[in-house]
């Protein structure tokens, strides 16, 4: 089964409430209609209702079953702004600044998640990565026990010999530019957790560097080795692997921590 189809089936089996803050984007409007039609999630679009419905008409998207909220005119806007101000007050945020930021749909959508009014917020179609991540950090924060936010790409390959039936996660590809050994270890752990959440199978983690079986000595290689040690100490049940270029399908356990291989 195609990996994306598997994710769709898991979503449909337990639909969640997802808020889409970028209701001004035609792709987001089409995505909302598709999710509602296929019953993948309960969708709330944020933005001006007249503009969203006009966009839907132009794109031929049926928004039946999709909730549209103009958050700036929402009955709870002032209450949400006051709550946001209370959350960020210790950081020096003033009440007017909190109100201004909450007028940004990214902040309002993420605050909905924080308050349990939505299960998730999906954005980044029209906003930069930095702005999207900043809003999430300010409104939701990082997971308990972790210090940073990282990203991953889910790669769905046509060749099923790679990864899990063609599915691979690469991290971090968009947020942490040059992670330390400790940050790299944390990225490996949360990426494994994300794999379990998305696919429901046991993750196999390959810690990659440019050293093939210890062929190169470099501080960047040492960082990957140290990160691997940290992961093994923190998650003893996590299957750490070194990707092996000799066998396209198999993976080798990291019995020797100095064994690092690249795809």
mmCIF file of C-alpha atoms in Angstrom:
data_model
loop_
_atom_site.group_PDB
_atom_site.id
_atom_site.type_symbol
_atom_site.label_atom_id
_atom_site.label_comp_id
_atom_site.label_asym_id
_atom_site.label_seq_id
_atom_site.Cartn_x
_atom_site.Cartn_y
_atom_site.Cartn_z
ATOM 1 C CA UNK A 1 0.000 0.000 0.000
ATOM 2 C CA UNK A 2 1.230 3.499 -0.869
ATOM 3 C CA UNK A 3 2.596 5.241 2.232
ATOM 4 C CA UNK A 4 0.422 8.332 1.759
ATOM 5 C CA UNK A 5 -2.657 6.157 1.353
ATOM 6 C CA UNK A 6 -1.774 4.395 4.599
ATOM 7 C CA UNK A 7 -1.595 7.753 6.381
ATOM 8 C CA UNK A 8 -4.945 8.765 4.868
ATOM 9 C CA UNK A 9 -6.554 5.565 6.109
ATOM 10 C CA UNK A 10 -5.190 6.086 9.625
ATOM 11 C CA UNK A 11 -6.488 9.667 9.600
ATOM 12 C CA UNK A 12 -9.934 8.602 8.398
ATOM 13 C CA UNK A 13 -10.133 5.913 11.072
ATOM 14 C CA UNK A 14 -9.819 8.548 13.797
ATOM 15 C CA UNK A 15 -10.620 12.008 12.399
ATOM 16 C CA UNK A 16 -9.088 14.930 14.291
ATOM 17 C CA UNK A 17 -9.979 18.623 14.370
ATOM 18 C CA UNK A 18 -7.411 20.455 12.235
ATOM 19 C CA UNK A 19 -7.266 24.228 11.816
ATOM 20 C CA UNK A 20 -5.867 25.685 8.572
ATOM 21 C CA UNK A 21 -4.830 29.310 9.234
ATOM 22 C CA UNK A 22 -3.962 30.168 5.619
ATOM 23 C CA UNK A 23 -7.519 30.431 4.318
ATOM 24 C CA UNK A 24 -6.385 33.103 1.857
ATOM 25 C CA UNK A 25 -4.451 30.476 -0.121
ATOM 26 C CA UNK A 26 -6.329 28.592 -2.894
ATOM 27 C CA UNK A 27 -4.306 25.408 -2.241
ATOM 28 C CA UNK A 28 -5.375 25.471 1.400
ATOM 29 C CA UNK A 29 -9.024 25.924 0.424
ATOM 30 C CA UNK A 30 -8.801 22.966 -1.978
ATOM 31 C CA UNK A 31 -7.067 20.861 0.693
ATOM 32 C CA UNK A 32 -9.819 21.708 3.183
ATOM 33 C CA UNK A 33 -12.501 20.608 0.719
ATOM 34 C CA UNK A 34 -10.612 17.370 -0.032
ATOM 35 C CA UNK A 35 -10.195 16.504 3.651
ATOM 36 C CA UNK A 36 -13.876 17.175 4.354
ATOM 37 C CA UNK A 37 -15.043 15.205 1.321
ATOM 38 C CA UNK A 38 -12.920 12.171 2.235
ATOM 39 C CA UNK A 39 -13.668 12.560 5.955
ATOM 40 C CA UNK A 40 -9.979 12.667 6.830
ATOM 41 C CA UNK A 41 -10.439 15.352 9.468
ATOM 42 C CA UNK A 42 -12.790 17.974 10.818
ATOM 43 C CA UNK A 43 -11.501 21.190 9.231
ATOM 44 C CA UNK A 44 -11.631 24.816 10.340
ATOM 45 C CA UNK A 45 -10.432 27.465 7.876
ATOM 46 C CA UNK A 46 -9.347 30.841 9.229
ATOM 47 C CA UNK A 47 -9.861 34.001 7.207
ATOM 48 C CA UNK A 48 -12.428 36.303 5.662
ATOM 49 C CA UNK A 49 -15.454 34.135 4.852
ATOM 50 C CA UNK A 50 -16.479 36.025 1.701
ATOM 51 C CA UNK A 51 -12.959 35.746 0.279
ATOM 52 C CA UNK A 52 -12.684 32.063 1.154
ATOM 53 C CA UNK A 53 -16.032 31.210 -0.439
ATOM 54 C CA UNK A 54 -15.158 33.208 -3.547
ATOM 55 C CA UNK A 55 -11.872 31.305 -3.803
ATOM 56 C CA UNK A 56 -13.696 27.991 -3.354
ATOM 57 C CA UNK A 57 -16.117 28.875 -6.145
ATOM 58 C CA UNK A 58 -13.265 29.818 -8.495
ATOM 59 C CA UNK A 59 -11.419 26.569 -7.703
ATOM 60 C CA UNK A 60 -14.507 24.372 -7.830
ATOM 61 C CA UNK A 61 -14.015 23.334 -4.200
ATOM 62 C CA UNK A 62 -17.031 22.230 -2.171
ATOM 63 C CA UNK A 63 -16.661 23.476 1.416
ATOM 64 C CA UNK A 64 -19.616 21.526 2.781
ATOM 65 C CA UNK A 65 -18.645 20.338 6.240
ATOM 66 C CA UNK A 66 -15.805 22.885 6.551
ATOM 67 C CA UNK A 67 -16.069 25.476 9.321
ATOM 68 C CA UNK A 68 -14.965 28.996 8.337
ATOM 69 C CA UNK A 69 -13.930 31.387 11.094
ATOM 70 C CA UNK A 70 -12.906 35.008 10.674
ATOM 71 C CA UNK A 71 -10.803 34.963 13.821
ATOM 72 C CA UNK A 72 -10.478 38.755 13.988
ATOM 73 C CA UNK A 73 -14.250 38.990 14.457
ATOM 74 C CA UNK A 74 -14.621 35.842 16.546
ATOM 75 C CA UNK A 75 -16.601 36.256 19.813
ATOM 76 C CA UNK A 76 -13.667 34.890 21.811
ATOM 77 C CA UNK A 77 -10.977 37.053 20.193
ATOM 78 C CA UNK A 78 -10.535 39.443 23.127
ATOM 79 C CA UNK A 79 -10.564 36.570 25.612
ATOM 80 C CA UNK A 80 -7.922 34.750 23.566
ATOM 81 C CA UNK A 81 -5.840 37.928 23.294
ATOM 82 C CA UNK A 82 -5.962 38.395 27.075
ATOM 83 C CA UNK A 83 -4.896 34.802 27.606
ATOM 84 C CA UNK A 84 -2.039 35.154 25.129
ATOM 85 C CA UNK A 85 -0.906 38.310 26.892
ATOM 86 C CA UNK A 86 -0.891 36.460 30.201
ATOM 87 C CA UNK A 87 1.170 33.655 28.661
ATOM 88 C CA UNK A 88 3.817 36.020 27.214
ATOM 89 C CA UNK A 89 3.743 38.739 29.820
ATOM 90 C CA UNK A 90 6.879 37.488 31.564
ATOM 91 C CA UNK A 91 8.692 37.890 28.230
ATOM 92 C CA UNK A 92 7.785 41.583 28.173
ATOM 93 C CA UNK A 93 4.778 41.399 25.866
ATOM 94 C CA UNK A 94 2.220 44.205 26.224
ATOM 95 C CA UNK A 95 -1.548 43.708 25.875
ATOM 96 C CA UNK A 96 -1.718 45.662 22.588
ATOM 97 C CA UNK A 97 1.121 43.608 21.149
ATOM 98 C CA UNK A 98 -0.649 40.376 22.103
ATOM 99 C CA UNK A 99 -3.813 41.586 20.367
ATOM 100 C CA UNK A 100 -1.855 42.538 17.240
ATOM 101 C CA UNK A 101 -0.075 39.186 17.063
ATOM 102 C CA UNK A 102 -3.313 37.268 17.565
ATOM 103 C CA UNK A 103 -4.755 39.038 14.536
ATOM 104 C CA UNK A 104 -2.270 36.866 12.621
ATOM 105 C CA UNK A 105 -4.176 33.637 11.870
ATOM 106 C CA UNK A 106 -1.077 31.530 12.603
ATOM 107 C CA UNK A 107 -1.095 32.674 16.215
ATOM 108 C CA UNK A 108 -4.840 32.303 16.601
ATOM 109 C CA UNK A 109 -4.783 28.784 15.116
ATOM 110 C CA UNK A 110 -1.899 27.674 17.325
ATOM 111 C CA UNK A 111 -3.612 29.102 20.392
ATOM 112 C CA UNK A 112 -6.684 27.037 19.501
ATOM 113 C CA UNK A 113 -4.432 23.972 19.711
ATOM 114 C CA UNK A 114 -2.964 25.157 23.022
ATOM 115 C CA UNK A 115 -6.469 25.499 24.499
ATOM 116 C CA UNK A 116 -7.689 22.149 23.156
ATOM 117 C CA UNK A 117 -10.075 23.782 20.676
ATOM 118 C CA UNK A 118 -8.259 21.997 17.841
ATOM 119 C CA UNK A 119 -6.019 18.940 17.652
ATOM 120 C CA UNK A 120 -3.532 20.434 15.226
ATOM 121 C CA UNK A 121 -2.674 23.403 13.038
ATOM 122 C CA UNK A 122 -1.191 23.025 9.551
ATOM 123 C CA UNK A 123 0.537 25.987 7.917
ATOM 124 C CA UNK A 124 3.536 26.971 5.815
ATOM 125 C CA UNK A 125 1.950 27.262 2.375
ATOM 126 C CA UNK A 126 2.172 31.052 2.322
ATOM 127 C CA UNK A 127 4.165 31.742 5.486
ATOM 128 C CA UNK A 128 7.898 31.255 5.934
ATOM 129 C CA UNK A 129 9.233 28.383 8.005
ATOM 130 C CA UNK A 130 10.636 30.795 10.590
ATOM 131 C CA UNK A 131 7.309 32.600 11.048
ATOM 132 C CA UNK A 132 5.367 29.337 11.231
ATOM 133 C CA UNK A 133 7.743 27.875 13.821
ATOM 134 C CA UNK A 134 7.872 31.112 15.857
ATOM 135 C CA UNK A 135 4.090 31.221 16.177
ATOM 136 C CA UNK A 136 3.997 27.588 17.311
ATOM 137 C CA UNK A 137 6.743 28.185 19.878
ATOM 138 C CA UNK A 138 5.023 31.241 21.325
ATOM 139 C CA UNK A 139 1.585 29.640 21.517
ATOM 140 C CA UNK A 140 2.249 25.941 22.109
ATOM 141 C CA UNK A 141 5.891 25.572 23.117
ATOM 142 C CA UNK A 142 8.090 22.489 22.944
ATOM 143 C CA UNK A 143 7.209 19.031 24.121
ATOM 144 C CA UNK A 144 7.887 18.308 27.796
ATOM 145 C CA UNK A 145 11.403 16.970 28.297
ATOM 146 C CA UNK A 146 12.796 18.482 25.092
ATOM 147 C CA UNK A 147 14.541 21.770 24.395
ATOM 148 C CA UNK A 148 14.274 22.420 20.682
ATOM 149 C CA UNK A 149 11.952 22.250 17.700
ATOM 150 C CA UNK A 150 13.198 20.310 14.695
ATOM 151 C CA UNK A 151 11.777 19.350 11.325
ATOM 152 C CA UNK A 152 11.707 16.355 9.026
ATOM 153 C CA UNK A 153 10.799 15.530 5.454
ATOM 154 C CA UNK A 154 8.693 12.444 4.781
ATOM 155 C CA UNK A 155 9.968 11.011 1.499
ATOM 156 C CA UNK A 156 7.602 8.719 -0.416
ATOM 157 C CA UNK A 157 9.771 6.900 -2.963
ATOM 158 C CA UNK A 158 8.605 4.866 -5.935
ATOM 159 C CA UNK A 159 11.180 2.174 -5.176
ATOM 160 C CA UNK A 160 9.808 0.160 -2.247
ATOM 161 C CA UNK A 161 13.228 -1.411 -1.614
ATOM 162 C CA UNK A 162 14.192 1.670 0.377
ATOM 163 C CA UNK A 163 13.017 2.327 3.924
ATOM 164 C CA UNK A 164 9.563 1.113 4.901
ATOM 165 C CA UNK A 165 7.927 0.269 1.575
ATOM 166 C CA UNK A 166 9.514 3.344 0.028
ATOM 167 C CA UNK A 167 8.990 5.681 3.000
ATOM 168 C CA UNK A 168 11.880 7.492 4.688
ATOM 169 C CA UNK A 169 12.187 10.399 7.108
ATOM 170 C CA UNK A 170 15.113 12.816 6.754
ATOM 171 C CA UNK A 171 15.814 15.151 9.687
ATOM 172 C CA UNK A 172 16.636 17.938 10.342
ATOM 173 C CA UNK A 173 16.198 19.519 6.919
ATOM 174 C CA UNK A 174 14.628 22.872 7.617
ATOM 175 C CA UNK A 175 15.095 24.293 11.121
ATOM 176 C CA UNK A 176 18.356 23.363 12.892
ATOM 177 C CA UNK A 177 21.165 24.361 10.516
ATOM 178 C CA UNK A 178 24.150 22.975 12.404
ATOM 179 C CA UNK A 179 23.022 20.879 15.385
ATOM 180 C CA UNK A 180 25.334 20.028 18.267
ATOM 181 C CA UNK A 181 25.794 16.380 19.288
ATOM 182 C CA UNK A 182 23.111 16.778 21.981
ATOM 183 C CA UNK A 183 20.715 18.451 19.524
ATOM 184 C CA UNK A 184 21.400 15.785 16.896
ATOM 185 C CA UNK A 185 20.555 13.088 19.434
ATOM 186 C CA UNK A 186 17.300 14.848 20.333
ATOM 187 C CA UNK A 187 16.417 15.195 16.641
ATOM 188 C CA UNK A 188 16.969 11.449 16.173
ATOM 189 C CA UNK A 189 14.698 10.605 19.125
ATOM 190 C CA UNK A 190 11.812 12.910 18.162
ATOM 191 C CA UNK A 191 12.063 11.824 14.511
ATOM 192 C CA UNK A 192 11.665 8.209 15.631
ATOM 193 C CA UNK A 193 8.627 9.230 17.678
ATOM 194 C CA UNK A 194 7.200 11.062 14.652
ATOM 195 C CA UNK A 195 7.671 7.918 12.558
ATOM 196 C CA UNK A 196 5.692 5.869 15.067
ATOM 197 C CA UNK A 197 2.935 8.487 15.140
ATOM 198 C CA UNK A 198 2.674 8.682 11.346
ATOM 199 C CA UNK A 199 3.161 5.062 10.340
ATOM 200 C CA UNK A 200 2.572 2.991 13.466
ATOM 201 C CA UNK A 201 5.649 0.812 12.883
ATOM 202 C CA UNK A 202 8.987 0.404 14.674
ATOM 203 C CA UNK A 203 11.477 3.025 13.441
ATOM 204 C CA UNK A 204 15.040 2.205 12.409
ATOM 205 C CA UNK A 205 17.333 5.200 12.812
ATOM 206 C CA UNK A 206 20.438 5.689 10.684
ATOM 207 C CA UNK A 207 22.918 8.267 11.994
ATOM 208 C CA UNK A 208 24.660 9.505 8.852
ATOM 209 C CA UNK A 209 28.045 11.097 8.249
ATOM 210 C CA UNK A 210 30.575 11.287 5.414
ATOM 211 C CA UNK A 211 32.807 8.676 7.083
ATOM 212 C CA UNK A 212 32.374 5.195 5.596
ATOM 213 C CA UNK A 213 33.171 2.524 8.194
ATOM 214 C CA UNK A 214 35.564 4.824 10.015
ATOM 215 C CA UNK A 215 37.402 5.905 6.848
ATOM 216 C CA UNK A 216 37.579 9.598 7.850
ATOM 217 C CA UNK A 217 38.562 11.359 11.063
ATOM 218 C CA UNK A 218 36.877 14.705 11.554
ATOM 219 C CA UNK A 219 35.117 16.701 14.270
ATOM 220 C CA UNK A 220 31.840 16.404 12.358
ATOM 221 C CA UNK A 221 32.178 12.615 12.390
ATOM 222 C CA UNK A 222 32.963 12.746 16.129
ATOM 223 C CA UNK A 223 29.743 14.730 16.624
ATOM 224 C CA UNK A 224 27.661 12.003 14.974
ATOM 225 C CA UNK A 225 29.400 9.318 17.043
ATOM 226 C CA UNK A 226 28.715 11.244 20.257
ATOM 227 C CA UNK A 227 25.092 11.802 19.247
ATOM 228 C CA UNK A 228 24.737 8.067 18.618
ATOM 229 C CA UNK A 229 26.078 7.298 22.098
ATOM 230 C CA UNK A 230 23.606 9.770 23.599
ATOM 231 C CA UNK A 231 20.652 8.220 21.778
ATOM 232 C CA UNK A 232 21.677 4.718 22.843
ATOM 233 C CA UNK A 233 21.854 5.851 26.478
ATOM 234 C CA UNK A 234 18.517 7.663 26.340
ATOM 235 C CA UNK A 235 16.515 5.192 24.277
ATOM 236 C CA UNK A 236 17.939 1.704 24.779
ATOM 237 C CA UNK A 237 15.003 0.133 22.943
ATOM 238 C CA UNK A 238 15.476 2.307 19.835
ATOM 239 C CA UNK A 239 16.839 0.437 16.829
ATOM 240 C CA UNK A 240 19.894 2.418 15.766
ATOM 241 C CA UNK A 241 21.184 1.460 12.351
ATOM 242 C CA UNK A 242 23.951 2.363 9.942
ATOM 243 C CA UNK A 243 22.673 2.455 6.382
ATOM 244 C CA UNK A 244 24.618 0.063 4.227
ATOM 245 C CA UNK A 245 25.398 0.915 0.612
ATOM 246 C CA UNK A 246 26.376 -2.665 -0.238
ATOM 247 C CA UNK A 247 22.846 -3.999 0.339
ATOM 248 C CA UNK A 248 20.047 -1.803 -0.948
ATOM 249 C CA UNK A 249 17.415 -3.333 1.272
ATOM 250 C CA UNK A 250 19.073 -4.325 4.528
ATOM 251 C CA UNK A 251 20.431 -2.356 7.466
ATOM 252 C CA UNK A 252 23.227 -3.199 9.878
ATOM 253 C CA UNK A 253 22.939 -2.755 13.658
ATOM 254 C CA UNK A 254 25.433 -0.302 15.152
ATOM 255 C CA UNK A 255 27.465 -2.780 17.198
ATOM 256 C CA UNK A 256 30.508 -0.565 16.760
ATOM 257 C CA UNK A 257 29.662 3.094 17.359
ATOM 258 C CA UNK A 258 32.438 4.153 14.969
ATOM 259 C CA UNK A 259 30.669 2.438 12.096
ATOM 260 C CA UNK A 260 29.040 5.248 10.162
ATOM 261 C CA UNK A 261 27.907 4.907 6.590
ATOM 262 C CA UNK A 262 26.122 7.115 4.095
ATOM 263 C CA UNK A 263 23.262 6.276 1.750
#
